[in-house]
Amino acid sequence: MEELLKQIAHCVEFGKINQASPYPPDLKGKDGADELTKKALDQGATAEEILTNALIVGMGKVGVKFRENKVFVPQVLMSAKAMSAAMAHLKPLFASGAAKRKGTFIIGTVQGDLHDIGKNLVSMMVEGNGYEVIDLGVDVNADTFLTEAEKYPHAVIGLSALLTTTMVNMENIVNALKEKNPETKVCIGGAPVTQDFCNKINADLYSPDPQGLVEYLDKLAS
Amino acid sequence: MEVSITEVGPGDIDIDPAVLCGLMGIDPDDIPEPYSGIIQRELDEIKNYPNIKGGFKISGNIDILSPKGVLSYEGVEFGAGKQVVDNLSNSEMAALYICTAGEEVSRRSKELMGQGNLLEGYVTDLVGSLLVEGAMDILHEKLRNEMESKGLRVTNRYSPGYCNWNVDEQHKLFSFFPEGFCGVRLSESALMNPIKSVSGVIGIGKEVKFNKYICHACSSVNCIYRNIKHAV
Ligand code: B12
Ligand code: SF4
């Protein structure tokens, strides 16, 4: 089993989705994350085991390589796709409560902003690291964040923005969330965001890349 | 002078697959599958983007207030910052511009992403960025040719949101164009919709210089204009 989980982790790390997918060239014709996950479940692995010992391992390696500029967005997307092929087998088990994830993360691009590539990348990385992700989309106002945060009281919130003029809307959202529940943790990111801005608006974390966020979430979850 | 619109045929913009590969971080001389197929398909798709256009509003009623870092345009003061304004010095006229790749390309990118075709959606997003920059290159070149015939030169282009020019100043810029010019709308938060749009200014004059951006002292390390091309 250990070997099988290692293979799944490898598929996620290198973006091998299923047998038919030609990428990466050295795994051409071989089983991908899709088939191997099914095989692992058939052989008695639990969803949690696969998540923890295969998917998170693979995705974690990609996250670190992305931060270090050793891989770029396309490879992350291939990994995310491989991961989601594996997750398709696991999701019913999580939904039924038969297996648990590490926590819940709610993310959205803030009011006034329509950019989503960065936010989507963050969602994929966080999901691939074992969290349930609720993606509220773009142009999300404080009320929507509040409603979702109420539904999931232990969830961590993530805010994204790509312009200095929309970044300022993060402040209202952080204030609204903290006013309702001072324990709520809010993480922020996007091209114009800085650590200074994070300090100024009392957000809990700024990270220039998804991996910093994953490490923070893991620390909270442990 | 009134505003002018130029429609750019999708076929007029030449996107170099090597540039696309560069943005994706892959070696253009050895593109593995599935990248090469996706890149080819998304470049072919460009013919289906009919609303690539942009235009200028040119005025000679301008003043360059270098020490203040201000460009006064028909009486409206743009706080474009010292770096931009220095690069506009000696301008006798200035051309404000708005240019867009249209919404189709972003719509396609979103659709692909939503269907789980992440890489395809991402490549389409990059194509959109290259399309609007490519369209603006064509408009810039056209302006340059027009001005050259009058013995005038043009500067590089400068945009609110770059080089310490506040992105919010786009509101002033848009006030010189009719509502919905080329299909572009500016939101209260200074976001242009369609997303793949750009705005800015080009200086015109007998003595203006085409300077590259002076980026070594700037903290925007990921800026797309950083030290690159733009030597039109
Ligand atoms: C490509 C690009 C364009 C393209 C396409 C725009 C688009 N977004 O689709 C074009 C040429 C059209 C363009 C136009 C403009 N742009 Co532009 N553009 C960029 C560029 C180079 C890349 C953006 C991008 O797609 N990045 C890739 C994604 C994956 O990265 P990301 O969104 O930042 O997300 C990552 C991280 O930030 C982080 N992250 C994101 N969200 C979150 C959330 C959390 C919780 C965490 C922890 C992390 C996190 O993780 C992600 C993955 O690593 C950036 C500079 C840069 N390098 O970021 C400028 C940039 C965004 N643009 C900028 C500006 C100013 C503009 C214009 C206003 C210029 C103009 N006047 O024309 C227009 C505005 C367009 C509009 N619609 O309103 C500024 C914005 C800053 C500001 N001053 O407000 C930037 C930052 C450049 C700069 N000056 O440094 N742009
Ligand atoms: S990197 Fe260069 S072009 Fe970009 S904002 Fe800085 S000075 Fe301007």
Coordinates of C-alpha atoms and ligand atoms in Angstrom, one line a residue:
Chain A
M1 CA 0.0 0.0 0.0
E2 CA 2.8 2.4 0.9
E3 CA 4.2 2.0 -2.6
L4 CA 0.8 2.7 -4.1
L5 CA 0.4 5.9 -2.1
K6 CA 3.8 7.0 -3.1
Q7 CA 2.8 6.5 -6.8
I8 CA -0.3 8.6 -6.3
A9 CA 1.8 11.4 -4.6
H10 CA 4.2 11.2 -7.6
C11 CA 1.3 11.6 -10.0
V12 CA 0.0 14.6 -8.2
E13 CA 3.4 16.2 -8.0
F14 CA 4.0 15.8 -11.7
G15 CA 0.5 16.2 -13.0
K16 CA -0.3 12.8 -14.2
I17 CA -4.1 12.8 -14.3
N18 CA -5.0 9.4 -15.7
Q19 CA -3.8 6.7 -18.0
A20 CA -4.9 8.5 -21.2
S21 CA -3.1 11.8 -20.3
P22 CA 0.2 12.2 -22.2
Y23 CA 1.8 14.4 -19.6
P24 CA 4.4 14.0 -18.2
P25 CA 6.1 12.2 -21.0
D26 CA 8.0 9.7 -18.8
L27 CA 4.7 8.4 -17.4
K28 CA 3.0 8.0 -20.8
G29 CA 0.7 5.0 -20.9
K30 CA 0.9 4.4 -17.1
D31 CA -1.9 4.6 -14.6
G32 CA -2.5 8.2 -13.3
A33 CA -3.9 9.7 -10.1
D34 CA -7.4 8.6 -11.2
E35 CA -6.8 4.9 -11.6
L36 CA -4.3 4.6 -8.7
T37 CA -6.7 6.2 -6.2
K38 CA -9.4 3.8 -7.2
K39 CA -7.0 0.9 -6.8
A40 CA -5.9 2.1 -3.4
L41 CA -9.5 2.4 -2.2
D42 CA -10.3 -1.1 -3.6
Q43 CA -7.3 -2.4 -1.7
G44 CA -8.7 -1.0 1.6
A45 CA -7.0 2.4 2.0
T46 CA -9.1 4.9 3.7
A47 CA -9.9 8.3 2.2
E48 CA -8.0 10.0 4.9
E49 CA -4.9 7.8 4.3
I50 CA -5.0 8.7 0.6
L51 CA -5.5 12.4 1.3
T52 CA -2.8 12.6 4.0
N53 CA -0.2 10.2 2.7
A54 CA -0.5 10.8 -1.1
L55 CA -2.4 13.9 -2.2
I56 CA -1.1 16.3 0.4
V57 CA 2.4 14.9 0.0
G58 CA 2.3 15.5 -3.8
M59 CA 0.6 18.9 -3.6
G60 CA 2.9 20.1 -0.8
K61 CA 5.9 19.4 -3.0
V62 CA 4.4 21.4 -5.8
G63 CA 3.6 24.3 -3.5
V64 CA 7.2 24.5 -2.3
K65 CA 8.6 24.2 -5.9
F66 CA 6.2 27.0 -7.0
R67 CA 7.3 29.3 -4.2
E68 CA 10.9 28.6 -5.2
N69 CA 10.2 29.3 -8.9
K70 CA 11.2 25.8 -9.8
V71 CA 7.8 25.2 -11.4
F72 CA 5.3 27.7 -12.8
V73 CA 1.5 28.1 -13.0
P74 CA 1.0 25.4 -15.7
Q75 CA 2.6 22.7 -13.7
V76 CA 0.5 23.7 -10.6
L77 CA -2.6 23.5 -12.7
M78 CA -1.7 20.0 -14.0
S79 CA -1.1 18.9 -10.4
A80 CA -4.4 20.4 -9.4
K81 CA -6.1 18.5 -12.1
A82 CA -4.5 15.2 -11.1
M83 CA -5.5 15.9 -7.6
S84 CA -9.0 16.6 -8.5
A85 CA -9.2 13.3 -10.5
A86 CA -8.2 11.6 -7.3
M87 CA -10.6 13.7 -5.2
A88 CA -13.5 12.7 -7.4
H89 CA -13.2 9.2 -5.7
L90 CA -12.8 10.6 -2.3
K91 CA -15.4 13.4 -2.2
P92 CA -18.4 11.1 -1.7
L93 CA -16.7 9.7 1.4
F94 CA -16.0 13.2 2.8
A95 CA -19.5 14.3 1.9
S96 CA -21.1 11.3 3.8
G97 CA -19.0 12.1 6.8
A98 CA -17.1 8.8 6.5
A99 CA -13.9 10.7 6.3
K100 CA -12.8 14.1 7.6
R101 CA -10.7 16.9 6.2
K102 CA -8.3 19.2 8.1
G103 CA -10.6 22.2 8.1
T104 CA -12.6 24.6 6.0
F105 CA -11.3 27.6 4.1
I106 CA -13.6 30.2 2.6
I107 CA -12.1 32.4 -0.2
G108 CA -13.3 35.2 -2.5
T109 CA -12.0 38.1 -4.5
V110 CA -13.2 41.2 -2.7
Q111 CA -16.0 43.6 -3.7
G112 CA -15.2 45.7 -6.8
D113 CA -12.6 43.2 -8.2
L114 CA -13.2 40.6 -10.9
H115 CA -9.8 38.9 -11.0
D116 CA -9.8 35.3 -10.4
I117 CA -6.8 33.4 -11.6
G118 CA -4.8 34.1 -8.5
K119 CA -7.7 33.2 -6.2
N120 CA -8.3 30.0 -8.2
L121 CA -4.7 28.9 -7.7
V122 CA -4.9 29.5 -4.0
S123 CA -8.2 27.5 -3.8
M124 CA -6.6 24.6 -5.6
M125 CA -3.5 24.5 -3.5
V126 CA -5.5 24.7 -0.2
E127 CA -7.9 22.0 -1.3
G128 CA -4.9 19.9 -2.4
N129 CA -3.5 20.2 1.0
G130 CA -6.5 18.6 2.7
Y131 CA -9.0 21.4 3.3
E132 CA -12.5 21.8 2.2
V133 CA -12.6 25.0 0.1
I134 CA -15.7 27.2 -0.3
D135 CA -15.0 29.5 -3.2
L136 CA -17.4 32.5 -3.2
G137 CA -16.2 33.7 -6.6
V138 CA -15.4 37.3 -7.4
D139 CA -16.8 40.7 -6.4
V140 CA -17.8 39.3 -2.9
N141 CA -19.1 41.8 -0.3
A142 CA -18.7 41.7 3.5
D143 CA -22.3 40.4 4.0
T144 CA -21.6 37.3 1.9
F145 CA -18.4 36.6 3.8
L146 CA -20.3 37.1 7.1
T147 CA -23.1 34.7 6.0
E148 CA -20.7 32.0 5.0
A149 CA -18.5 32.5 8.1
E150 CA -21.6 32.0 10.2
K151 CA -22.3 28.7 8.5
Y152 CA -18.8 27.5 9.1
P153 CA -17.7 29.1 12.4
H154 CA -14.3 27.5 12.5
A155 CA -13.4 28.3 8.9
V156 CA -10.5 30.5 8.0
I157 CA -11.3 33.3 5.5
G158 CA -9.1 34.3 2.5
L159 CA -9.4 37.5 0.6
S160 CA -7.9 38.3 -2.8
A161 CA -7.5 41.5 -4.8
L162 CA -5.4 42.7 -7.7
L163 CA -5.7 46.4 -7.7
T164 CA -4.7 48.9 -4.9
T165 CA -8.2 50.4 -5.3
T166 CA -10.0 47.1 -4.6
M167 CA -7.5 46.0 -2.0
V168 CA -8.9 48.8 0.3
N169 CA -12.2 46.9 0.5
M170 CA -10.4 44.2 2.4
E171 CA -10.4 46.5 5.4
N172 CA -14.2 46.6 5.7
I173 CA -14.5 42.9 5.3
V174 CA -11.9 42.2 8.0
N175 CA -13.6 44.6 10.3
A176 CA -17.0 43.1 9.7
L177 CA -15.8 39.6 10.3
K178 CA -13.8 40.4 13.4
E179 CA -16.7 42.4 14.8
K180 CA -19.0 39.4 14.5
N181 CA -16.4 37.0 15.8
P182 CA -13.0 38.2 17.0
E183 CA -11.7 34.7 16.7
T184 CA -12.2 34.5 12.9
K185 CA -8.8 34.3 11.1
V186 CA -8.6 36.3 7.9
C187 CA -5.7 35.8 5.4
I188 CA -5.1 38.2 2.5
G189 CA -3.1 38.2 -0.7
G190 CA -2.9 39.4 -4.3
A191 CA -0.3 41.5 -6.3
P192 CA -0.7 44.9 -4.5
V193 CA -1.0 43.5 -1.0
T194 CA 1.9 43.9 1.4
Q195 CA 2.7 42.9 5.0
D196 CA 2.4 46.6 6.0
F197 CA -1.1 46.7 4.7
C198 CA -1.9 43.5 6.5
N199 CA -0.7 44.9 9.8
K200 CA -2.7 48.1 9.2
I201 CA -6.0 46.4 8.6
N202 CA -5.5 43.8 11.4
A203 CA -5.7 40.8 9.1
D204 CA -4.0 37.7 10.5
L205 CA -1.8 36.7 7.5
Y206 CA -0.4 38.1 4.3
S207 CA 1.4 35.6 2.0
P208 CA 2.7 36.4 -1.4
D209 CA 2.1 32.8 -2.4
P210 CA -0.3 29.9 -1.6
Q211 CA 2.3 27.8 0.2
G212 CA 2.7 30.4 3.0
L213 CA -1.1 30.2 3.5
V214 CA -1.1 26.4 3.6
E215 CA 1.7 26.4 6.2
Y216 CA -0.3 28.9 8.3
L217 CA -3.5 26.8 8.0
D218 CA -1.6 23.7 9.0
K219 CA -0.3 25.5 12.1
L220 CA -3.8 26.5 13.1
A221 CA -5.1 23.0 12.4
S222 CA -2.5 21.2 14.4
Chain B
M1 CA -9.4 66.9 -31.3
E2 CA -12.2 64.4 -30.9
V3 CA -11.7 60.8 -29.9
S4 CA -10.8 58.3 -32.6
I5 CA -11.4 54.5 -32.6
T6 CA -9.3 51.9 -34.3
E7 CA -10.7 48.4 -34.6
V8 CA -7.9 45.8 -34.7
G9 CA -8.7 42.6 -36.7
P10 CA -7.7 39.5 -34.6
G11 CA -5.6 38.5 -37.6
D12 CA -3.5 41.7 -37.3
I13 CA -2.0 40.7 -33.9
D14 CA 0.8 38.4 -34.1
I15 CA 1.3 36.5 -30.9
D16 CA 4.6 34.8 -30.8
P17 CA 4.2 31.3 -29.2
A18 CA 7.6 31.7 -27.7
V19 CA 6.4 34.7 -25.7
L20 CA 3.5 32.7 -24.5
C21 CA 5.8 29.9 -23.5
G22 CA 8.0 32.4 -21.7
L23 CA 5.0 33.6 -19.6
M24 CA 4.2 29.9 -18.9
G25 CA 7.7 29.1 -17.9
I26 CA 8.2 26.5 -20.5
D27 CA 11.0 26.1 -23.0
P28 CA 9.7 27.2 -26.5
D29 CA 12.1 24.9 -28.2
D30 CA 10.8 21.8 -26.5
I31 CA 7.1 22.1 -25.7
P32 CA 5.7 18.9 -24.3
E33 CA 2.2 17.6 -24.7
P34 CA -0.4 18.7 -23.7
Y35 CA 1.0 22.2 -23.8
S36 CA 1.8 22.4 -27.5
G37 CA -1.7 21.3 -28.5
I38 CA -3.4 23.7 -26.1
I39 CA -1.2 26.6 -27.1
Q40 CA -2.0 26.0 -30.8
R41 CA -5.7 25.6 -30.2
E42 CA -6.0 28.8 -28.1
L43 CA -4.0 30.8 -30.7
D44 CA -6.3 29.5 -33.4
E45 CA -9.2 30.6 -31.3
I46 CA -8.1 34.3 -31.6
K47 CA -10.1 34.7 -34.8
N48 CA -13.3 34.4 -32.7
Y49 CA -12.5 37.5 -30.7
P50 CA -14.2 40.3 -32.7
N51 CA -14.1 43.2 -30.2
I52 CA -10.4 44.0 -30.0
K53 CA -10.3 47.8 -30.3
G54 CA -8.9 50.9 -28.8
G55 CA -8.6 54.6 -29.4
F56 CA -7.1 57.9 -28.6
K57 CA -8.1 61.3 -27.5
I58 CA -5.4 63.7 -28.5
S59 CA -5.0 67.3 -27.2
G60 CA -2.5 70.1 -27.6
N61 CA -3.9 71.8 -24.5
I62 CA -1.5 70.3 -22.1
D63 CA 1.1 71.4 -19.6
I64 CA 3.9 69.3 -18.1
L65 CA 4.6 70.4 -14.5
S66 CA 7.7 68.4 -13.9
P67 CA 8.6 69.5 -10.4
K68 CA 5.1 68.6 -9.2
G69 CA 4.9 65.4 -11.2
V70 CA 1.7 66.6 -12.8
L71 CA 0.4 66.4 -16.3
S72 CA -2.3 69.0 -16.9
Y73 CA -4.5 67.9 -19.7
E74 CA -7.2 70.3 -20.9
G75 CA -7.2 71.8 -17.4
V76 CA -7.5 68.4 -15.6
E77 CA -4.4 67.7 -13.4
F78 CA -3.1 64.1 -13.5
G79 CA -0.8 63.3 -10.6
A80 CA 1.1 60.9 -12.8
G81 CA 4.3 61.2 -10.6
K82 CA 7.7 62.4 -11.3
Q83 CA 8.9 59.3 -13.2
V84 CA 6.1 59.4 -15.8
V85 CA 6.0 63.2 -16.1
D86 CA 9.8 63.4 -16.7
N87 CA 9.4 60.9 -19.5
L88 CA 6.7 63.1 -21.0
S89 CA 8.8 66.2 -20.9
N90 CA 8.9 68.3 -24.1
S91 CA 5.5 66.9 -25.1
E92 CA 3.5 69.4 -27.2
M93 CA 0.4 67.2 -27.2
A94 CA -0.7 64.1 -25.4
A95 CA -2.8 61.1 -26.5
L96 CA -4.9 59.4 -23.8
Y97 CA -5.8 55.9 -24.8
I98 CA -8.1 53.0 -23.9
C99 CA -7.8 49.6 -25.5
T100 CA -9.4 46.3 -25.0
A101 CA -9.3 42.7 -26.2
G102 CA -13.0 42.5 -25.6
E103 CA -14.9 40.3 -23.2
E104 CA -15.0 37.1 -25.3
V105 CA -11.5 36.0 -24.4
S106 CA -12.1 36.3 -20.6
R107 CA -15.5 34.6 -21.0
R108 CA -13.8 31.7 -22.7
S109 CA -11.1 31.5 -20.1
K110 CA -13.7 31.4 -17.3
E111 CA -15.8 28.8 -19.0
L112 CA -12.8 26.5 -19.6
M113 CA -11.7 26.9 -16.0
G114 CA -15.2 26.2 -14.8
Q115 CA -15.3 23.0 -16.8
G116 CA -12.1 21.9 -15.1
N117 CA -9.9 22.6 -18.1
L118 CA -7.5 24.6 -16.0
L119 CA -4.5 24.7 -18.3
E120 CA -6.7 25.7 -21.3
G121 CA -8.3 28.4 -19.2
Y122 CA -5.0 29.7 -18.1
V123 CA -3.5 29.8 -21.6
T124 CA -6.6 31.7 -22.8
D125 CA -6.1 34.2 -20.0
L126 CA -2.5 34.8 -21.1
V127 CA -3.6 35.1 -24.7
G128 CA -6.1 37.8 -23.6
S129 CA -3.3 39.8 -21.9
L130 CA -1.1 39.4 -25.0
L131 CA -3.9 40.4 -27.3
V132 CA -4.6 43.7 -25.5
E133 CA -0.9 44.5 -25.4
G134 CA -0.6 43.5 -29.1
A135 CA -3.5 45.7 -30.0
M136 CA -2.0 48.6 -28.1
D137 CA 1.3 48.0 -30.0
I138 CA -0.6 48.4 -33.3
L139 CA -2.4 51.6 -32.1
H140 CA 0.9 53.0 -30.8
E141 CA 2.6 52.3 -34.2
K142 CA -0.3 53.9 -36.1
L143 CA 0.0 57.0 -33.9
R144 CA 3.7 57.1 -34.4
N145 CA 3.4 56.9 -38.2
E146 CA 0.7 59.6 -38.3
M147 CA 2.8 61.9 -36.1
E148 CA 6.0 61.2 -38.0
S149 CA 4.4 62.5 -41.2
K150 CA 3.9 65.8 -39.3
G151 CA 7.5 65.8 -38.1
L152 CA 6.6 64.7 -34.6
R153 CA 7.7 61.8 -32.3
V154 CA 5.9 59.8 -29.7
T155 CA 6.9 58.6 -26.2
N156 CA 6.5 55.2 -24.6
R157 CA 3.1 54.5 -23.1
Y158 CA 2.4 55.1 -19.4
S159 CA -0.5 53.8 -17.4
P160 CA -2.2 54.7 -14.1
G161 CA -1.3 52.0 -11.6
Y162 CA 2.3 51.7 -12.8
C163 CA 5.4 53.8 -11.7
N164 CA 3.6 55.3 -8.7
W165 CA 0.7 56.7 -10.8
N166 CA -2.4 56.0 -8.8
V167 CA -4.7 53.6 -10.5
D168 CA -7.7 55.7 -9.3
E169 CA -6.7 58.5 -11.8
Q170 CA -8.3 56.4 -14.5
H171 CA -11.5 58.2 -13.5
K172 CA -10.0 61.4 -14.8
L173 CA -8.7 59.7 -18.0
F174 CA -12.1 58.1 -18.7
S175 CA -13.9 61.5 -18.4
F176 CA -12.3 62.5 -21.7
F177 CA -14.0 59.6 -23.5
P178 CA -17.7 58.9 -24.2
E179 CA -19.4 56.4 -21.8
G180 CA -18.7 52.8 -22.8
F181 CA -15.9 53.8 -25.2
C182 CA -14.9 50.7 -27.2
G183 CA -17.1 48.7 -24.9
V184 CA -14.9 49.5 -21.8
R185 CA -16.4 50.6 -18.6
L186 CA -14.6 51.8 -15.5
S187 CA -16.1 50.7 -12.2
E188 CA -16.1 52.9 -9.1
S189 CA -13.1 51.0 -7.8
A190 CA -11.2 51.8 -11.0
L191 CA -11.4 48.4 -12.5
M192 CA -11.9 48.2 -16.3
N193 CA -14.4 45.7 -17.6
P194 CA -13.6 43.8 -19.9
I195 CA -10.7 42.7 -17.7
K196 CA -8.3 42.5 -20.6
S197 CA -8.1 46.3 -21.1
V198 CA -5.5 48.9 -20.7
S199 CA -5.5 52.7 -20.4
G200 CA -2.8 55.4 -20.3
V201 CA -1.1 58.3 -22.0
I202 CA 1.5 58.8 -24.8
G203 CA 3.4 62.1 -25.2
I204 CA 3.8 63.7 -28.6
G205 CA 6.3 66.4 -29.7
K206 CA 9.3 67.3 -31.9
E207 CA 11.7 66.8 -29.0
V208 CA 10.2 63.9 -27.0
K209 CA 12.2 60.8 -26.3
F210 CA 11.2 57.2 -26.3
N211 CA 12.6 56.1 -23.0
K212 CA 12.3 52.6 -21.7
Y213 CA 10.8 52.4 -18.3
I214 CA 13.4 53.1 -15.6
C215 CA 12.8 50.1 -13.4
H216 CA 15.9 49.4 -11.5
A217 CA 14.7 51.5 -8.5
C218 CA 11.2 50.2 -8.5
S219 CA 9.8 47.6 -6.1
S220 CA 7.3 46.1 -8.6
V221 CA 9.5 43.2 -9.4
N222 CA 6.8 41.3 -11.3
C223 CA 5.6 44.2 -13.4
I224 CA 5.0 43.2 -17.0
Y225 CA 6.7 46.3 -18.3
R226 CA 9.8 45.8 -16.2
N227 CA 12.8 46.5 -18.4
I228 CA 11.3 44.8 -21.4
K229 CA 10.6 45.4 -25.0
H230 CA 8.7 48.6 -25.6
A231 CA 11.5 49.8 -27.9
V232 CA 8.9 50.0 -30.6
Ligands
B12_1 C1 -1.2 40.3 -16.6 C2 -1.4 41.7 -16.0 C3 -2.3 42.5 -16.7 C4 -3.1 42.1 -17.9 C5 -4.2 41.2 -17.6 C6 -5.0 41.6 -16.4 C7 -5.6 40.4 -15.7 N1 -5.4 40.3 -14.5 O1 -6.1 39.5 -16.3 C8 -3.5 43.5 -18.5 C9 -2.4 43.9 -19.5 C10 -4.8 43.6 -19.2 C11 -3.4 44.4 -17.3 C12 -4.1 45.5 -17.2 C13 -4.0 46.4 -16.1 N2 -3.2 46.3 -15.1 CO1 -2.1 44.7 -14.8 N3 -1.0 43.3 -14.3 C14 -0.8 42.1 -14.8 C15 0.3 41.3 -14.0 C16 1.6 41.3 -14.8 C17 0.0 39.8 -13.7 C18 -1.4 39.5 -13.1 C19 -1.6 38.1 -13.1 O2 -2.4 37.5 -13.8 N4 -0.9 37.4 -12.2 C20 -0.9 35.9 -12.1 C21 -1.8 35.5 -10.9 C22 -1.7 34.0 -10.7 O3 -1.2 36.1 -9.7 P1 -2.0 36.8 -8.6 O4 -3.4 37.1 -9.0 O5 -1.1 37.9 -8.0 O6 -2.1 35.6 -7.5 C23 -1.0 35.0 -6.8 C24 -0.6 35.8 -5.5 O7 -0.8 37.1 -5.5 C25 -1.2 35.0 -4.4 N5 -2.6 35.4 -4.1 C26 -3.6 35.9 -4.8 N6 -4.7 36.0 -4.1 C27 -4.4 35.6 -2.8 C28 -5.2 35.4 -1.6 C29 -4.6 35.0 -0.5 C30 -5.5 34.8 0.7 C31 -3.3 34.6 -0.5 C32 -2.6 34.2 0.8 C33 -2.5 34.7 -1.6 C34 -3.1 35.2 -2.8 O8 -1.3 33.7 -4.9 C35 -1.4 33.7 -6.4 C36 -0.6 32.6 -6.9 O9 0.8 32.8 -6.6 C37 0.3 42.1 -12.7 C38 1.7 42.2 -12.0 C39 1.9 40.9 -11.2 N7 3.0 40.3 -11.5 O10 1.1 40.5 -10.5 C40 -0.1 43.5 -13.1 C41 -0.9 44.4 -12.2 C42 -2.0 43.6 -11.5 N8 -1.6 45.4 -13.0 C43 -1.7 46.5 -12.5 C44 -2.3 47.6 -13.2 C45 -2.2 48.9 -12.6 C46 -3.1 47.4 -14.3 C47 -4.0 48.5 -15.0 C48 -4.8 49.3 -14.1 C49 -3.1 49.4 -15.9 C50 -3.8 50.3 -16.8 N9 -4.1 51.5 -16.4 O11 -4.1 49.9 -18.0 C51 -4.9 47.6 -15.9 C52 -6.2 47.2 -15.2 C53 -7.0 46.3 -16.0 C54 -8.4 46.3 -15.5 N10 -9.2 45.4 -16.1 O12 -8.9 47.1 -14.8 C55 -1.0 46.6 -11.2 C56 -2.0 46.7 -10.0 C57 -1.5 47.5 -8.9 C58 -2.2 48.8 -8.7 N11 -1.4 49.8 -8.9 O13 -3.3 48.8 -8.4 C59 -0.1 45.3 -11.2 C60 0.1 44.7 -9.8 C61 1.3 45.7 -11.8 C62 2.1 46.7 -11.0 N12 2.0 47.9 -11.2 O14 2.9 46.3 -10.2 N13 -2.6 43.8 -16.3
SF4_2 S1 8.9 47.9 -12.9 FE1 9.3 49.6 -14.2 S2 7.4 49.9 -15.5 FE2 6.9 48.5 -13.8 S3 6.0 50.0 -12.2 FE3 8.2 49.8 -11.8 S4 9.2 51.4 -12.9 FE4 7.1 51.2 -13.7

